[in-house]
């Protein structure tokens, strides 16, 4: 029989994960350690969240996030998910928050506007987890840094390059890279740069850790010498009507064999998925042994188990 896990030092100062910033750097590192242990020793945690239930409030589609939260809570001994889907206009969000907190111990929300996450956290007394908003995708970044650590070891001095849209996934990666001491460069077309306030916040973190945060419009220079090259869809959920226009603008930023060559022969390829082959990445690149996209997907499970342990224990 596996030894019971020690719950000391698990809990987070913030009651929610509204964005990456709700985890201090120290908590982020602790979460990554816990995620590693959860992955190596899953049986230690099988009753850690007994009788805990989650509400899933998803305004947008999902494969990985929904499935990994469902499997995570069940493997931690909790109940299954109560899935309410898009909320529509039947009742105000503040009433929904004060209903579901009476029945479940946490809310996992995938929304259009970050404000919806903030409002949920304001009204609900149970933890609210951002499962993707227009500004952040913190759960994805947790799994990504778990994957980077497994493959490349210590974060300090690593070079992480992102080619494509300055979007939610890029924002969360940039914030966490800077805090962990990894250099972060984003190469994006003019007008598609990341949010200026999030760049400024990331640079403030980088000043403390010795990392750098670079925004460029040159894709080849952006990825040169990178240890890992990351990309994401050019049109995020909710931007589908811009997909044709974006396809032309973003084509020079496609992660193809030429771009990977500029990074170097050992560079990893990363993508949060779902991927559009032939657009932001070629089939050749995503199918090479340097592609870690399915490790990232697997680690969503382990990293979110660690997050649930820290928020709901
Ligand atoms: N990467 C990610 O969040 O995948 P889903 O949209 O399928 O949840
Ligand atoms: N940027 C993408 C990520 C999907 C996981 C989106 O928001 O649709």
Short mmCIF file of C-alpha atoms in Angstrom, two decimals, residues 21-231:
data_model
loop_
_atom_site.label_atom_id
_atom_site.label_comp_id
_atom_site.label_asym_id
_atom_site.label_seq_id
_atom_site.Cartn_x
_atom_site.Cartn_y
_atom_site.Cartn_z
CA UNK A 21 0.05 35.73 -10.90
CA UNK A 22 -2.01 34.06 -8.17
CA UNK A 23 0.95 31.71 -7.66
CA UNK A 24 4.08 33.24 -6.17
CA UNK A 25 7.32 32.09 -7.78
CA UNK A 26 8.00 29.92 -4.76
CA UNK A 27 4.50 28.37 -5.01
CA UNK A 28 5.00 27.81 -8.73
CA UNK A 29 8.20 25.86 -8.08
CA UNK A 30 6.49 23.93 -5.28
CA UNK A 31 3.61 23.10 -7.60
CA UNK A 32 6.02 21.80 -10.25
CA UNK A 33 7.74 19.62 -7.63
CA UNK A 34 4.38 18.28 -6.50
CA UNK A 35 3.33 17.65 -10.10
CA UNK A 36 6.49 15.60 -10.58
CA UNK A 37 5.71 13.54 -7.47
CA UNK A 38 2.08 13.07 -8.50
CA UNK A 39 3.31 11.76 -11.84
CA UNK A 40 5.87 9.38 -10.33
CA UNK A 41 3.71 8.21 -7.41
CA UNK A 42 0.03 8.54 -8.37
CA UNK A 43 -1.07 6.00 -5.76
CA UNK A 44 0.04 8.27 -2.90
CA UNK A 45 -2.74 10.70 -3.78
CA UNK A 46 -5.75 8.50 -4.48
CA UNK A 47 -7.78 9.67 -1.51
CA UNK A 48 -6.39 13.19 -1.07
CA UNK A 49 -9.54 14.93 -2.33
CA UNK A 50 -12.19 12.49 -1.17
CA UNK A 51 -15.72 13.86 -1.55
CA UNK A 52 -14.58 17.02 -3.36
CA UNK A 53 -16.58 17.97 -6.44
CA UNK A 54 -15.80 20.46 -9.19
CA UNK A 55 -18.10 22.65 -11.26
CA UNK A 56 -16.97 23.07 -14.86
CA UNK A 57 -18.24 26.24 -16.50
CA UNK A 58 -17.02 26.18 -20.10
CA UNK A 59 -18.09 28.87 -22.58
CA UNK A 60 -15.76 27.41 -25.24
CA UNK A 61 -14.89 23.91 -26.52
CA UNK A 62 -12.11 21.80 -24.96
CA UNK A 63 -10.61 18.33 -25.17
CA UNK A 64 -7.51 18.40 -22.94
CA UNK A 65 -8.61 20.78 -20.21
CA UNK A 66 -11.98 19.16 -19.61
CA UNK A 67 -10.72 15.61 -19.73
CA UNK A 68 -7.71 16.23 -17.52
CA UNK A 69 -9.75 17.99 -14.84
CA UNK A 70 -12.31 15.19 -14.90
CA UNK A 71 -9.69 12.45 -14.66
CA UNK A 72 -7.67 14.44 -12.09
CA UNK A 73 -10.48 14.93 -9.57
CA UNK A 74 -11.53 11.30 -9.87
CA UNK A 75 -7.98 9.94 -9.49
CA UNK A 76 -7.60 12.10 -6.38
CA UNK A 77 -10.60 10.37 -4.83
CA UNK A 78 -13.10 13.13 -5.48
CA UNK A 79 -16.50 13.00 -7.05
CA UNK A 80 -17.15 13.58 -10.65
CA UNK A 81 -17.53 16.89 -12.35
CA UNK A 82 -20.75 18.85 -12.52
CA UNK A 83 -20.71 20.34 -15.95
CA UNK A 84 -22.89 23.33 -16.61
CA UNK A 85 -21.57 24.47 -20.00
CA UNK A 86 -22.19 28.02 -21.24
CA UNK A 87 -24.32 30.02 -18.82
CA UNK A 88 -26.41 31.98 -21.31
CA UNK A 89 -28.62 34.67 -19.81
CA UNK A 90 -30.92 32.59 -17.63
CA UNK A 91 -29.49 34.09 -14.48
CA UNK A 92 -26.63 36.40 -13.50
CA UNK A 93 -23.15 35.04 -12.96
CA UNK A 94 -23.14 36.21 -9.35
CA UNK A 95 -26.16 33.97 -8.65
CA UNK A 96 -24.57 31.00 -10.41
CA UNK A 97 -21.43 31.46 -8.30
CA UNK A 98 -23.49 31.48 -5.09
CA UNK A 99 -25.40 28.38 -6.15
CA UNK A 100 -22.57 26.11 -7.22
CA UNK A 101 -20.44 26.99 -4.17
CA UNK A 102 -23.14 25.29 -2.07
CA UNK A 103 -22.71 21.97 -3.87
CA UNK A 104 -19.12 21.81 -5.12
CA UNK A 105 -15.70 22.69 -3.73
CA UNK A 106 -14.21 24.45 -6.75
CA UNK A 107 -15.08 26.11 -10.07
CA UNK A 108 -13.05 25.53 -13.25
CA UNK A 109 -14.01 28.13 -15.83
CA UNK A 110 -13.11 28.59 -19.52
CA UNK A 111 -14.41 31.94 -20.61
CA UNK A 112 -14.15 34.69 -23.20
CA UNK A 113 -13.39 37.57 -20.88
CA UNK A 114 -10.92 37.60 -17.98
CA UNK A 115 -13.51 39.77 -16.23
CA UNK A 116 -15.79 36.72 -15.97
CA UNK A 117 -13.06 34.89 -14.02
CA UNK A 118 -12.59 37.93 -11.76
CA UNK A 119 -16.36 38.17 -11.18
CA UNK A 120 -16.67 34.48 -10.38
CA UNK A 121 -13.81 34.73 -7.90
CA UNK A 122 -15.44 37.78 -6.33
CA UNK A 123 -18.78 36.07 -5.77
CA UNK A 124 -17.81 32.45 -5.10
CA UNK A 125 -16.35 31.46 -1.77
CA UNK A 126 -14.76 28.34 -3.29
CA UNK A 127 -11.56 28.38 -5.43
CA UNK A 128 -11.95 29.54 -9.04
CA UNK A 129 -9.49 28.14 -11.61
CA UNK A 130 -8.93 29.92 -14.92
CA UNK A 131 -9.10 27.19 -17.57
CA UNK A 132 -8.40 29.77 -20.34
CA UNK A 133 -9.57 33.33 -20.87
CA UNK A 134 -8.81 35.99 -23.47
CA UNK A 135 -5.71 36.97 -21.45
CA UNK A 136 -4.28 33.85 -19.79
CA UNK A 137 -4.02 30.06 -19.91
CA UNK A 138 -2.24 29.38 -16.62
CA UNK A 139 -3.01 25.64 -16.42
CA UNK A 140 -1.35 25.16 -19.80
CA UNK A 141 1.79 26.97 -18.67
CA UNK A 142 2.06 24.73 -15.59
CA UNK A 143 2.12 21.62 -17.78
CA UNK A 144 4.51 23.30 -20.22
CA UNK A 145 7.09 24.11 -17.55
CA UNK A 146 6.75 20.60 -16.12
CA UNK A 147 7.54 19.31 -19.62
CA UNK A 148 10.46 21.72 -20.08
CA UNK A 149 11.92 20.69 -16.74
CA UNK A 150 11.66 16.99 -17.63
CA UNK A 151 13.43 17.54 -20.94
CA UNK A 152 15.86 20.36 -20.25
CA UNK A 153 16.35 20.49 -16.46
CA UNK A 154 17.00 23.80 -14.70
CA UNK A 155 15.01 26.74 -16.12
CA UNK A 156 17.66 29.39 -15.51
CA UNK A 157 19.32 30.55 -18.71
CA UNK A 158 17.12 28.45 -21.01
CA UNK A 159 15.89 30.13 -24.18
CA UNK A 160 12.20 29.75 -24.95
CA UNK A 161 10.92 31.19 -28.25
CA UNK A 162 7.28 31.65 -29.21
CA UNK A 163 6.41 32.23 -32.88
CA UNK A 164 2.91 33.49 -33.64
CA UNK A 165 0.13 35.43 -31.97
CA UNK A 166 0.73 37.35 -28.74
CA UNK A 167 -2.22 35.55 -27.17
CA UNK A 168 -3.38 33.98 -23.89
CA UNK A 169 -0.94 31.05 -24.14
CA UNK A 170 1.97 33.39 -24.96
CA UNK A 171 1.08 35.64 -22.01
CA UNK A 172 1.11 32.84 -19.45
CA UNK A 173 4.34 31.37 -20.84
CA UNK A 174 6.05 34.74 -20.81
CA UNK A 175 5.08 35.52 -17.22
CA UNK A 176 6.24 32.14 -15.93
CA UNK A 177 9.41 31.99 -18.05
CA UNK A 178 10.53 35.35 -16.68
CA UNK A 179 9.81 34.31 -13.10
CA UNK A 180 11.67 31.03 -13.52
CA UNK A 181 14.73 32.73 -15.03
CA UNK A 182 14.27 31.51 -18.62
CA UNK A 183 14.81 33.95 -21.50
CA UNK A 184 11.62 34.46 -23.51
CA UNK A 185 11.36 35.81 -27.05
CA UNK A 186 8.14 36.21 -28.97
CA UNK A 187 8.23 36.71 -32.75
CA UNK A 188 4.90 38.01 -34.03
CA UNK A 189 3.55 40.17 -36.84
CA UNK A 190 3.18 43.90 -36.25
CA UNK A 191 -0.12 44.55 -34.51
CA UNK A 192 -0.24 41.08 -32.93
CA UNK A 193 2.23 41.69 -30.11
CA UNK A 194 1.39 40.54 -26.58
CA UNK A 195 -0.44 42.83 -24.17
CA UNK A 196 1.89 45.70 -23.17
CA UNK A 197 1.05 45.50 -19.47
CA UNK A 198 1.81 41.77 -19.37
CA UNK A 199 5.12 42.35 -21.19
CA UNK A 200 5.98 45.05 -18.62
CA UNK A 201 5.07 42.74 -15.73
CA UNK A 202 7.17 39.94 -17.26
CA UNK A 203 10.13 42.29 -17.70
CA UNK A 204 9.85 43.29 -14.05
CA UNK A 205 10.08 39.60 -13.09
CA UNK A 206 12.95 39.08 -15.53
CA UNK A 207 14.90 41.95 -13.96
CA UNK A 208 14.84 39.97 -10.70
CA UNK A 209 15.82 36.59 -12.15
CA UNK A 210 18.37 37.67 -14.77
CA UNK A 211 16.12 36.58 -17.64
CA UNK A 212 15.18 38.69 -20.67
CA UNK A 213 11.85 39.23 -22.42
CA UNK A 214 12.12 40.17 -26.09
CA UNK A 215 9.39 41.09 -28.55
CA UNK A 216 10.39 41.03 -32.23
CA UNK A 217 8.73 40.96 -35.63
CA UNK A 218 11.57 38.85 -37.12
CA UNK A 219 10.73 35.13 -36.95
CA UNK A 220 14.22 33.79 -37.75
CA UNK A 221 15.98 36.08 -35.28
CA UNK A 222 13.24 35.36 -32.76
CA UNK A 223 13.92 31.62 -32.64
CA UNK A 224 17.70 31.64 -33.21
CA UNK A 225 19.47 29.52 -30.61
CA UNK A 226 16.24 28.62 -28.76
CA UNK A 227 16.12 25.48 -26.62
CA UNK A 228 12.41 25.20 -27.34
CA UNK A 229 10.21 26.72 -30.04
CA UNK A 230 6.54 27.09 -29.13
CA UNK A 231 3.57 28.01 -31.27
#
